[in-house]
CSV table of C-alpha atoms and ligand atoms in Angstrom, one decimal:
chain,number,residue,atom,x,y,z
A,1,UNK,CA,-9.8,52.8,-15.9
A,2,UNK,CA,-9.5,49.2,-15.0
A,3,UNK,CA,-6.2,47.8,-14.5
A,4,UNK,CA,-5.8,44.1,-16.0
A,5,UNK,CA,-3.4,42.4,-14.2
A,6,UNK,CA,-1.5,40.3,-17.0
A,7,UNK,CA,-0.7,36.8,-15.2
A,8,UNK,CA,0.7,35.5,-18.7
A,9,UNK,CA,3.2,38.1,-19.3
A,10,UNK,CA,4.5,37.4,-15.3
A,11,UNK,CA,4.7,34.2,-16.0
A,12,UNK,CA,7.0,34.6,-18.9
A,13,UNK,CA,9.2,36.8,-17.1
A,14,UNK,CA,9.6,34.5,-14.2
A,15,UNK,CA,10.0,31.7,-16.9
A,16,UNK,CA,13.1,33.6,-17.9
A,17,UNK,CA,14.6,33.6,-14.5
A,18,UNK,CA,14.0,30.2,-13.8
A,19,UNK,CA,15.7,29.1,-17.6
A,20,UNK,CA,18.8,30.9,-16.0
A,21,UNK,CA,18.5,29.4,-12.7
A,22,UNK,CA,17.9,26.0,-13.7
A,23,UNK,CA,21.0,26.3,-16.1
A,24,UNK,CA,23.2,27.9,-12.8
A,25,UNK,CA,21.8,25.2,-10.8
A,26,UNK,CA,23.2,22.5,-13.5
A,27,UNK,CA,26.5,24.3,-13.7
A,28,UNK,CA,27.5,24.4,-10.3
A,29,UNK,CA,26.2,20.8,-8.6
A,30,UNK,CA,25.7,17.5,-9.6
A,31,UNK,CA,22.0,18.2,-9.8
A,32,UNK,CA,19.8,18.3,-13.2
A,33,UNK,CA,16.6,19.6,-11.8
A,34,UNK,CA,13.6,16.7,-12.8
A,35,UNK,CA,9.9,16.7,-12.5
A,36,UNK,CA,8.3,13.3,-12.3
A,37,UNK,CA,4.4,13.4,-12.9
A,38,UNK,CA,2.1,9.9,-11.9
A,39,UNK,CA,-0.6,9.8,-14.2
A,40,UNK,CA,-2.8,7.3,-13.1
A,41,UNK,CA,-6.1,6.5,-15.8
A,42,UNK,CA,-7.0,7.9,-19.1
A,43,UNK,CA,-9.0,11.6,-18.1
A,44,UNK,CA,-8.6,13.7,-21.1
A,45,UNK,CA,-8.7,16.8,-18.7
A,46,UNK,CA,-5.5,15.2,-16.8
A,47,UNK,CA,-3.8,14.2,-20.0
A,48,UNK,CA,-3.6,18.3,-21.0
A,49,UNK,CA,-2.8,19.3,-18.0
A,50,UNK,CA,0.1,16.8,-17.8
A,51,UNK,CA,1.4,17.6,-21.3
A,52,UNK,CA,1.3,21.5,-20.0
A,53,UNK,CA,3.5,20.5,-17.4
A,54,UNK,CA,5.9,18.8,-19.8
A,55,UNK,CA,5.7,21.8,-22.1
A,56,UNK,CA,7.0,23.9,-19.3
A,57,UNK,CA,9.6,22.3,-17.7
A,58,UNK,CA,11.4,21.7,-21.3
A,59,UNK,CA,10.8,25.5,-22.0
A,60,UNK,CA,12.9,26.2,-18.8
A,61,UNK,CA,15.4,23.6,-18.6
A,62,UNK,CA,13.7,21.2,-16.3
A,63,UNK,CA,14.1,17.4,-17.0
A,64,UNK,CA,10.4,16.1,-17.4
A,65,UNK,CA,9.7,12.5,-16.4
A,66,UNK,CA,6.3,10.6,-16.8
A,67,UNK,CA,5.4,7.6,-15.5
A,68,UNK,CA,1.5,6.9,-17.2
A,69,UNK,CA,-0.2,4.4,-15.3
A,70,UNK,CA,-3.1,1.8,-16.1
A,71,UNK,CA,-6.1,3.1,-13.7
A,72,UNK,CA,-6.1,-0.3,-12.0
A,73,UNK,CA,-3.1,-0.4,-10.3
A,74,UNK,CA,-3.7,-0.8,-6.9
A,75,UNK,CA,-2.9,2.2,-4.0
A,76,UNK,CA,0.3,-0.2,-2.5
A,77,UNK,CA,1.9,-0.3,-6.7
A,78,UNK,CA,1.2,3.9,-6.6
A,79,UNK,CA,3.2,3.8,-2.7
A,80,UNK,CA,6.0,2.3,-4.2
A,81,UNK,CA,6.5,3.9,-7.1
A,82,UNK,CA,6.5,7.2,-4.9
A,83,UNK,CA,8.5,5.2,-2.6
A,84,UNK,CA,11.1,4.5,-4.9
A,85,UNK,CA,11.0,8.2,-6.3
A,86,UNK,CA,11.7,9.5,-3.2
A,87,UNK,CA,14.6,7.9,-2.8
A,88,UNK,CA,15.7,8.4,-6.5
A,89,UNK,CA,18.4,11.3,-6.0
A,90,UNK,CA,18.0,12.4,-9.9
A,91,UNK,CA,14.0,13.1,-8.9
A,92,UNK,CA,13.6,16.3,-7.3
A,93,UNK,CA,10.3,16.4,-7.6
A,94,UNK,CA,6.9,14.5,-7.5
A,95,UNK,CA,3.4,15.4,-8.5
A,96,UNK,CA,0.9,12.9,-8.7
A,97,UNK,CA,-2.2,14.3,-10.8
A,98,UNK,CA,-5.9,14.4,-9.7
A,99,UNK,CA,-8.5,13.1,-9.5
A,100,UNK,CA,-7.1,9.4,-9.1
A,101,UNK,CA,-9.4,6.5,-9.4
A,102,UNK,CA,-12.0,5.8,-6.2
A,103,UNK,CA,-9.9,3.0,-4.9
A,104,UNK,CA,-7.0,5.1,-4.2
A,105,UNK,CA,-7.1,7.5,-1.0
A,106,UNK,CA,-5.8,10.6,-2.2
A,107,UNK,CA,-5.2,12.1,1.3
A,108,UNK,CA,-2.6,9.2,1.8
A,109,UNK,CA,-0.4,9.5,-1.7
A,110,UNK,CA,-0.2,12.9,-1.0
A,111,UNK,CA,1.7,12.3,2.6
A,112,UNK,CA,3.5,9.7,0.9
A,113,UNK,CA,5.5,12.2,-1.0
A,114,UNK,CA,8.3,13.1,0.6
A,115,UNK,CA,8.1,16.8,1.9
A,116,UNK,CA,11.5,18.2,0.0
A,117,UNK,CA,10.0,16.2,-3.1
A,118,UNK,CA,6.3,17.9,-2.5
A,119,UNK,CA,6.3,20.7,-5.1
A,120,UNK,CA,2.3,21.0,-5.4
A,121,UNK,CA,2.9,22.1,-1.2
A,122,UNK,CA,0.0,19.4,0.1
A,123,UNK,CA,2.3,16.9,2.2
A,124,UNK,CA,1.1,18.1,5.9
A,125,UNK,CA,4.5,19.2,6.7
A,126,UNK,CA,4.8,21.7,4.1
A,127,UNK,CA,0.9,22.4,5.0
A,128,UNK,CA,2.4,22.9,8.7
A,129,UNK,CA,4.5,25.2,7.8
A,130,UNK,CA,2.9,27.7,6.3
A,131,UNK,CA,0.0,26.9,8.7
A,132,UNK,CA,3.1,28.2,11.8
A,133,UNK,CA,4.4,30.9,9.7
A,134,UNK,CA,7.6,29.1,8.9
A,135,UNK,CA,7.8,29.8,5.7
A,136,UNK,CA,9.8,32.0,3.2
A,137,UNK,CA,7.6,32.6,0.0
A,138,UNK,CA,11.3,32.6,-2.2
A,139,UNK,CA,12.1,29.3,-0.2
A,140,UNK,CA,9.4,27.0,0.9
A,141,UNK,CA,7.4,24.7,-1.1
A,142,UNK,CA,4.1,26.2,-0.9
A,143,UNK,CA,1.0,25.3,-3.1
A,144,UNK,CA,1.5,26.7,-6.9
A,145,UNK,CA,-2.1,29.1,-6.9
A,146,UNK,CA,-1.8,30.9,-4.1
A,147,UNK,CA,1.3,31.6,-4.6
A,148,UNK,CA,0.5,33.0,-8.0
A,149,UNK,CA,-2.2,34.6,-7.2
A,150,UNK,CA,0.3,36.8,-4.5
A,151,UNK,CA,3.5,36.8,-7.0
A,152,UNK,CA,0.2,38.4,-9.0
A,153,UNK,CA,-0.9,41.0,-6.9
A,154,UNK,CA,2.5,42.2,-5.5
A,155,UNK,CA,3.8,42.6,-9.3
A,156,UNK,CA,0.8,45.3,-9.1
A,157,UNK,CA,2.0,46.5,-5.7
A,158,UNK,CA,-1.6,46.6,-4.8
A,159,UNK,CA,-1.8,46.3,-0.8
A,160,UNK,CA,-3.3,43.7,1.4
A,161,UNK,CA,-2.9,45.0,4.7
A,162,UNK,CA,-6.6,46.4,6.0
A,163,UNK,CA,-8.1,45.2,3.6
A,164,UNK,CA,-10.8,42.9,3.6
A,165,UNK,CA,-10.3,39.8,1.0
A,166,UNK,CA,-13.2,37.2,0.7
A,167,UNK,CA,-12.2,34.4,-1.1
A,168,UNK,CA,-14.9,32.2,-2.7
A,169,UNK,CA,-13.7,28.7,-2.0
A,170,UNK,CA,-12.4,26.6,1.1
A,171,UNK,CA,-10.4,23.9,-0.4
A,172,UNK,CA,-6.6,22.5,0.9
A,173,UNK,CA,-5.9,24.1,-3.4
A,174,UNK,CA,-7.1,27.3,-2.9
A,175,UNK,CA,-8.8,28.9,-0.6
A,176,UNK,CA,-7.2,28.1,2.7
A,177,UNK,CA,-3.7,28.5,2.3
A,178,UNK,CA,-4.2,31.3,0.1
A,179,UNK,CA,-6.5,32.7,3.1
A,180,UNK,CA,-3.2,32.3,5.4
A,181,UNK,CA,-0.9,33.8,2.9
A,182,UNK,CA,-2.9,36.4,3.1
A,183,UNK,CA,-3.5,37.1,6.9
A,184,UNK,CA,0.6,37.0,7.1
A,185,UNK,CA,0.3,40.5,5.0
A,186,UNK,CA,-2.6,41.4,7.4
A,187,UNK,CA,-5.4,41.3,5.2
A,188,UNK,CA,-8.7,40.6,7.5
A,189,UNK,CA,-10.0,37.1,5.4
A,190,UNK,CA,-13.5,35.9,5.2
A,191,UNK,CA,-13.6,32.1,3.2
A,192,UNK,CA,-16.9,31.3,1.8
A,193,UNK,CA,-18.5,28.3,-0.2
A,194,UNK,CA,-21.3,26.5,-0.9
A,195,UNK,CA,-22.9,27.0,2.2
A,196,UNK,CA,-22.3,30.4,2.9
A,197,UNK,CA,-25.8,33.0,3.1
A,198,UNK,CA,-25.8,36.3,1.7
A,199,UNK,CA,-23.0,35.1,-0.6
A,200,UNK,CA,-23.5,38.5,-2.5
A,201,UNK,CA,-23.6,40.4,0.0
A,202,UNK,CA,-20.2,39.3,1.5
A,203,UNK,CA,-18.8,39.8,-1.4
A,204,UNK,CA,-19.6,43.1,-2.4
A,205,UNK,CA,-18.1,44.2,0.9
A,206,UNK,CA,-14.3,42.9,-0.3
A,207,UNK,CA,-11.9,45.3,-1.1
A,208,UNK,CA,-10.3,41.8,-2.8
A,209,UNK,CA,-12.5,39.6,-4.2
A,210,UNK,CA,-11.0,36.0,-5.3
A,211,UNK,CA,-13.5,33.9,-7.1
A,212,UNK,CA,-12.6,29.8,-7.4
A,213,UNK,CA,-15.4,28.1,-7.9
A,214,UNK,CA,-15.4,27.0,-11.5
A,215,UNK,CA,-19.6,26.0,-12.1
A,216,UNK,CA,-20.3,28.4,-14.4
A,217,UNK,CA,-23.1,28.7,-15.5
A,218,UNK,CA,-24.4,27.4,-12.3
A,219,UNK,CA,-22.5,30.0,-10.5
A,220,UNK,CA,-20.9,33.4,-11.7
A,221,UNK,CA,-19.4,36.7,-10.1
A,222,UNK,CA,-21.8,39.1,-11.5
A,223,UNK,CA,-21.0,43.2,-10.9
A,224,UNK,CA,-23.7,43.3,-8.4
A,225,UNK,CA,-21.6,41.5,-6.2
A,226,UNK,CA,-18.0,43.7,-6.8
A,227,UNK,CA,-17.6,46.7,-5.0
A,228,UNK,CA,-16.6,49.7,-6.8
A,229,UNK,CA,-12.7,49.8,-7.6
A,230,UNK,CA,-12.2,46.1,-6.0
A,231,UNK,CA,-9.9,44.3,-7.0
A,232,UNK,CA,-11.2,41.0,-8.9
A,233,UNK,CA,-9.4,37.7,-9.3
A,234,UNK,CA,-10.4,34.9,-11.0
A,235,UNK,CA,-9.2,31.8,-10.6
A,236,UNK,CA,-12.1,29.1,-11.9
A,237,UNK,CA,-12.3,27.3,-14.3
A,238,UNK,CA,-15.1,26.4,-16.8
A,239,UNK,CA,-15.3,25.1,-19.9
A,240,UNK,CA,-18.7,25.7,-21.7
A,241,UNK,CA,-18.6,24.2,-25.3
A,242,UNK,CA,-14.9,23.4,-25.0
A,243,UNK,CA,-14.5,27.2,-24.3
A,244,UNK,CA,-12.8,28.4,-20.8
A,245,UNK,CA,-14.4,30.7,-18.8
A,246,UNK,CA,-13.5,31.8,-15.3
A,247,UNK,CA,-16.2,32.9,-12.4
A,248,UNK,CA,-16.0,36.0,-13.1
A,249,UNK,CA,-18.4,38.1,-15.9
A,250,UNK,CA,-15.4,39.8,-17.4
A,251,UNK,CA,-17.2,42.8,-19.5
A,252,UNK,CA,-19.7,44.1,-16.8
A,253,UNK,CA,-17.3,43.6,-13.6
A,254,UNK,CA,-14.5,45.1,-15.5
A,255,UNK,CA,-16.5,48.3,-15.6
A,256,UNK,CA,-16.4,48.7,-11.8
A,257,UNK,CA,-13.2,46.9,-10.6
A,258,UNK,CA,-10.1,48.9,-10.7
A,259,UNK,CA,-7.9,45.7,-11.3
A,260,UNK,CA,-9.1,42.1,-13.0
A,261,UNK,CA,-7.8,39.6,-14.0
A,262,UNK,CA,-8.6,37.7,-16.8
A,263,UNK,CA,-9.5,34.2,-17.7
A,264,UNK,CA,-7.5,32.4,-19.6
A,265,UNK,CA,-4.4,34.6,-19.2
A,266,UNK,CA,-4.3,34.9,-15.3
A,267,UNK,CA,-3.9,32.8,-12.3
A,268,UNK,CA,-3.6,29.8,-15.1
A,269,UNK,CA,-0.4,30.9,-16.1
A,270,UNK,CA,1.0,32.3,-12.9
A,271,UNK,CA,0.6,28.6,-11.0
A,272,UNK,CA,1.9,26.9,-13.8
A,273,UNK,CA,5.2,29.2,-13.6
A,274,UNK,CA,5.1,28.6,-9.5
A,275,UNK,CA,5.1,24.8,-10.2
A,276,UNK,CA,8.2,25.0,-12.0
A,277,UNK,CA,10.0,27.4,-9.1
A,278,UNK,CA,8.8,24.9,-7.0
A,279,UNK,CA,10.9,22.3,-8.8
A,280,UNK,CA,13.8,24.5,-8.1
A,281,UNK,CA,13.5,25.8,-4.8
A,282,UNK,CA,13.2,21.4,-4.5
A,283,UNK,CA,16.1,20.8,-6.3
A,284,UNK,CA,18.2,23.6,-4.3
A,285,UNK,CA,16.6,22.3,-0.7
A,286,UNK,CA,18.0,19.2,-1.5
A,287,UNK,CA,21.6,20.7,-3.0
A,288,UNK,CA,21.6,21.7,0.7
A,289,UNK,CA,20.8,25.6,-0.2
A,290,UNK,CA,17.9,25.8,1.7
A,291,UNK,CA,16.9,24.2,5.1
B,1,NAP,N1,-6.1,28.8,-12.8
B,1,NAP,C1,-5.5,27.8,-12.1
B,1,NAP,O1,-4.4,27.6,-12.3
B,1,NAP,C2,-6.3,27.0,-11.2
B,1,NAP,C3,-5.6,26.3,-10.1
B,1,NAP,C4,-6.4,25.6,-9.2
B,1,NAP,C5,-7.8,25.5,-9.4
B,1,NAP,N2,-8.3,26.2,-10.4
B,1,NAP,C6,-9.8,26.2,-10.6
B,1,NAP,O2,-10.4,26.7,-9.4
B,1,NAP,C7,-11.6,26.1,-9.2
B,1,NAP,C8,-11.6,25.5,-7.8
B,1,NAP,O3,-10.6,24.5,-7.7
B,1,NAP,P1,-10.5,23.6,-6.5
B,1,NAP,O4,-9.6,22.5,-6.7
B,1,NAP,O5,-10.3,24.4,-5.2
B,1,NAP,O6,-12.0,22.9,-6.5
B,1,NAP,P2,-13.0,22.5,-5.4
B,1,NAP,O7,-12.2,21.7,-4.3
B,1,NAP,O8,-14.1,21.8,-6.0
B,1,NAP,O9,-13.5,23.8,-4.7
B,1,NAP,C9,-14.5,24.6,-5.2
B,1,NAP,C10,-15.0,25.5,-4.1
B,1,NAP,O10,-16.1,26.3,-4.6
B,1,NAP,C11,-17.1,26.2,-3.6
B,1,NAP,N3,-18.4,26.3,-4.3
B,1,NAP,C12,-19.0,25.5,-5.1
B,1,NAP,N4,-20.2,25.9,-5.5
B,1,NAP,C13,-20.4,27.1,-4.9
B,1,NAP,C14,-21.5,28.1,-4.9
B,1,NAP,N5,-22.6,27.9,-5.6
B,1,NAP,N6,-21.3,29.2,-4.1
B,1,NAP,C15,-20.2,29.4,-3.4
B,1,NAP,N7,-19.1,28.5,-3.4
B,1,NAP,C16,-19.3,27.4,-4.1
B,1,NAP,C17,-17.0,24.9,-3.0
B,1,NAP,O11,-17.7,24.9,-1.7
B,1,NAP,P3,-17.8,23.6,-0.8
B,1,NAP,O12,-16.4,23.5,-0.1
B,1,NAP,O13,-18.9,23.9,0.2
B,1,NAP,O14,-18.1,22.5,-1.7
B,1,NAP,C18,-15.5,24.8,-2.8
B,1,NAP,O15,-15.0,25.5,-1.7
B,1,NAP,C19,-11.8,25.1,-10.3
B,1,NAP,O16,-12.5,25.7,-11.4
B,1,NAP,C20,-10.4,24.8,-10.8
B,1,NAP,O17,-10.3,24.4,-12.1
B,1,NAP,C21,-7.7,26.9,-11.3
């Protein structure tokens, strides 16, 4: 019998612990732990995401702060906005949401955060980190998926090491520090994307298949590409006829898979619940708790 591996209810349970934390954090410093999001433009996609995010932090306690923003301001306004956030001591964290408009280079706002402040986990520091092992997973502001996605998996004590894990998807997201996260619990990682031959093929030889592609129904994990009693996690995203879907055909590949997770209810939850530790673990690196 497959085993689905509930991301929601996770989520809610480390919900719980960070309501209490972010309440012990208030108690005992100065510090009211705050989220500040840049919206830059009108994308409806952005705009519910964003309201998610404002959802969740007043669900656990965390001070939610927007700053919407016409979709012509120029990239040296969006600098010193961050600028001036960074060195607003009641912001403990920044996340500026994607896609931004053409004219802004995304690769530079996101070094322009600074790295205590960087709770999505993309400023180069933080990516050096992890990328030299110096990181603590309870510590260190690592991106919110893959993080999850291994929050996910050791809640089912399912385990990595031998095993072979191909990930579907190369991006700075996703795939490749989820592909480190996962050789530091010596898993043997193959990354593949667009441009990958024998797609199928590679991936019916995972013992861990991670699917994040979100094209369906250009592209979808079918069960002729699981193994028998691999584990299956889906983290795409799709929406056909304002319906989500993930990669992954649910019914058939549920039939061979001995855990799956499920789309929505997954990874969706589970990096939505690591943003909000993120905030924390932010909030307490700059109380001086962490280094
Ligand atoms: N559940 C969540 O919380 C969560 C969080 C983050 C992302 N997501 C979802 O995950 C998906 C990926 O997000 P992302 O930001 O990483 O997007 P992305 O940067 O567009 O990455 C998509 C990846 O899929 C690969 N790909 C595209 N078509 C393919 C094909 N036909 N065969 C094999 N690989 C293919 C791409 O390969 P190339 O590199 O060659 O283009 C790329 O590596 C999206 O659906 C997103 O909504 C969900």
């Amino acid at each position: 019998m497959v085993i689905i591996m509930d991301g929601k209810s996770l989520a809610e349970e480390i919900k719980g612990g960070i309501r209490a934390r972010a309440m012990a954090i208030k108690e005992e410093t100065a510090i009211k732990p705050t989220l500040a999001t840049l919206l830059v433009g009108d994308d409806s996609a952005s705009n519910t995401y964003v309201n998610g995010k404002c959802r969740d932090c007043e669900e656990v306690g965390i001070d939610f702060v927007l700053h919407q923003l016409s979709a012509s301001i120029s990239e040296r306004e969006l600098l010193d906005l961050i600028d001036e956030l960074n060195c607003d001591p009641k912001v403990n964290g920044i996340v500026v949401q994607y896609p931004l408009p053409h004219h802004i280079d995304r690769k530079k706002i996101m070094a322009s955060i600074h790295p205590q402040k960087d709770v999505d986990g993309l400023h180069p520091y933080n990516v050096g980190k992890l990328w030299l092992g110096e990181y603590d997973l309870d510590s260190a502001l690592l991106p919110c998926t893959p993080k999850g996605i291994l929050r996910l998996l050791d809640r089912y004590e399912l385990k990595l090491e031998g095993k072979l894990v191909v990930i579907i998807n190369r991006s700075d997201l996703v795939g490749k520090p989820l592909s480190k996260l996962l050789l530091d619990r010596n898993a043997t990682v193959v990354i593949c994307h667009s441009k990958t031959p024998e797609l199928d093929g590679l991936a019916r030889s995972a013992d861990v298949l991670v699917s994040a592609v979100g094209r369906r129904p250009d592209f979808a994990v079918s069960e002729e590409m699981v193994k028998e009693g691999a584990v299956v996690v889906d983290v795409g995203m799709s929406y056909i006829g304002g319906k989500l879907q993930g990669d992954v055909d649910f019914d058939r590949v549920k039939e061979k898979a001995s855990y799956i997770t499920r789309v929505p209810g997954g990874i969706g939850p589970m990096t939505r619940a690591m943003l909000l530790q993120n905030v924390l673990i932010a909030a307490e690196i700059q109380g001086g708790q962490f280094e």
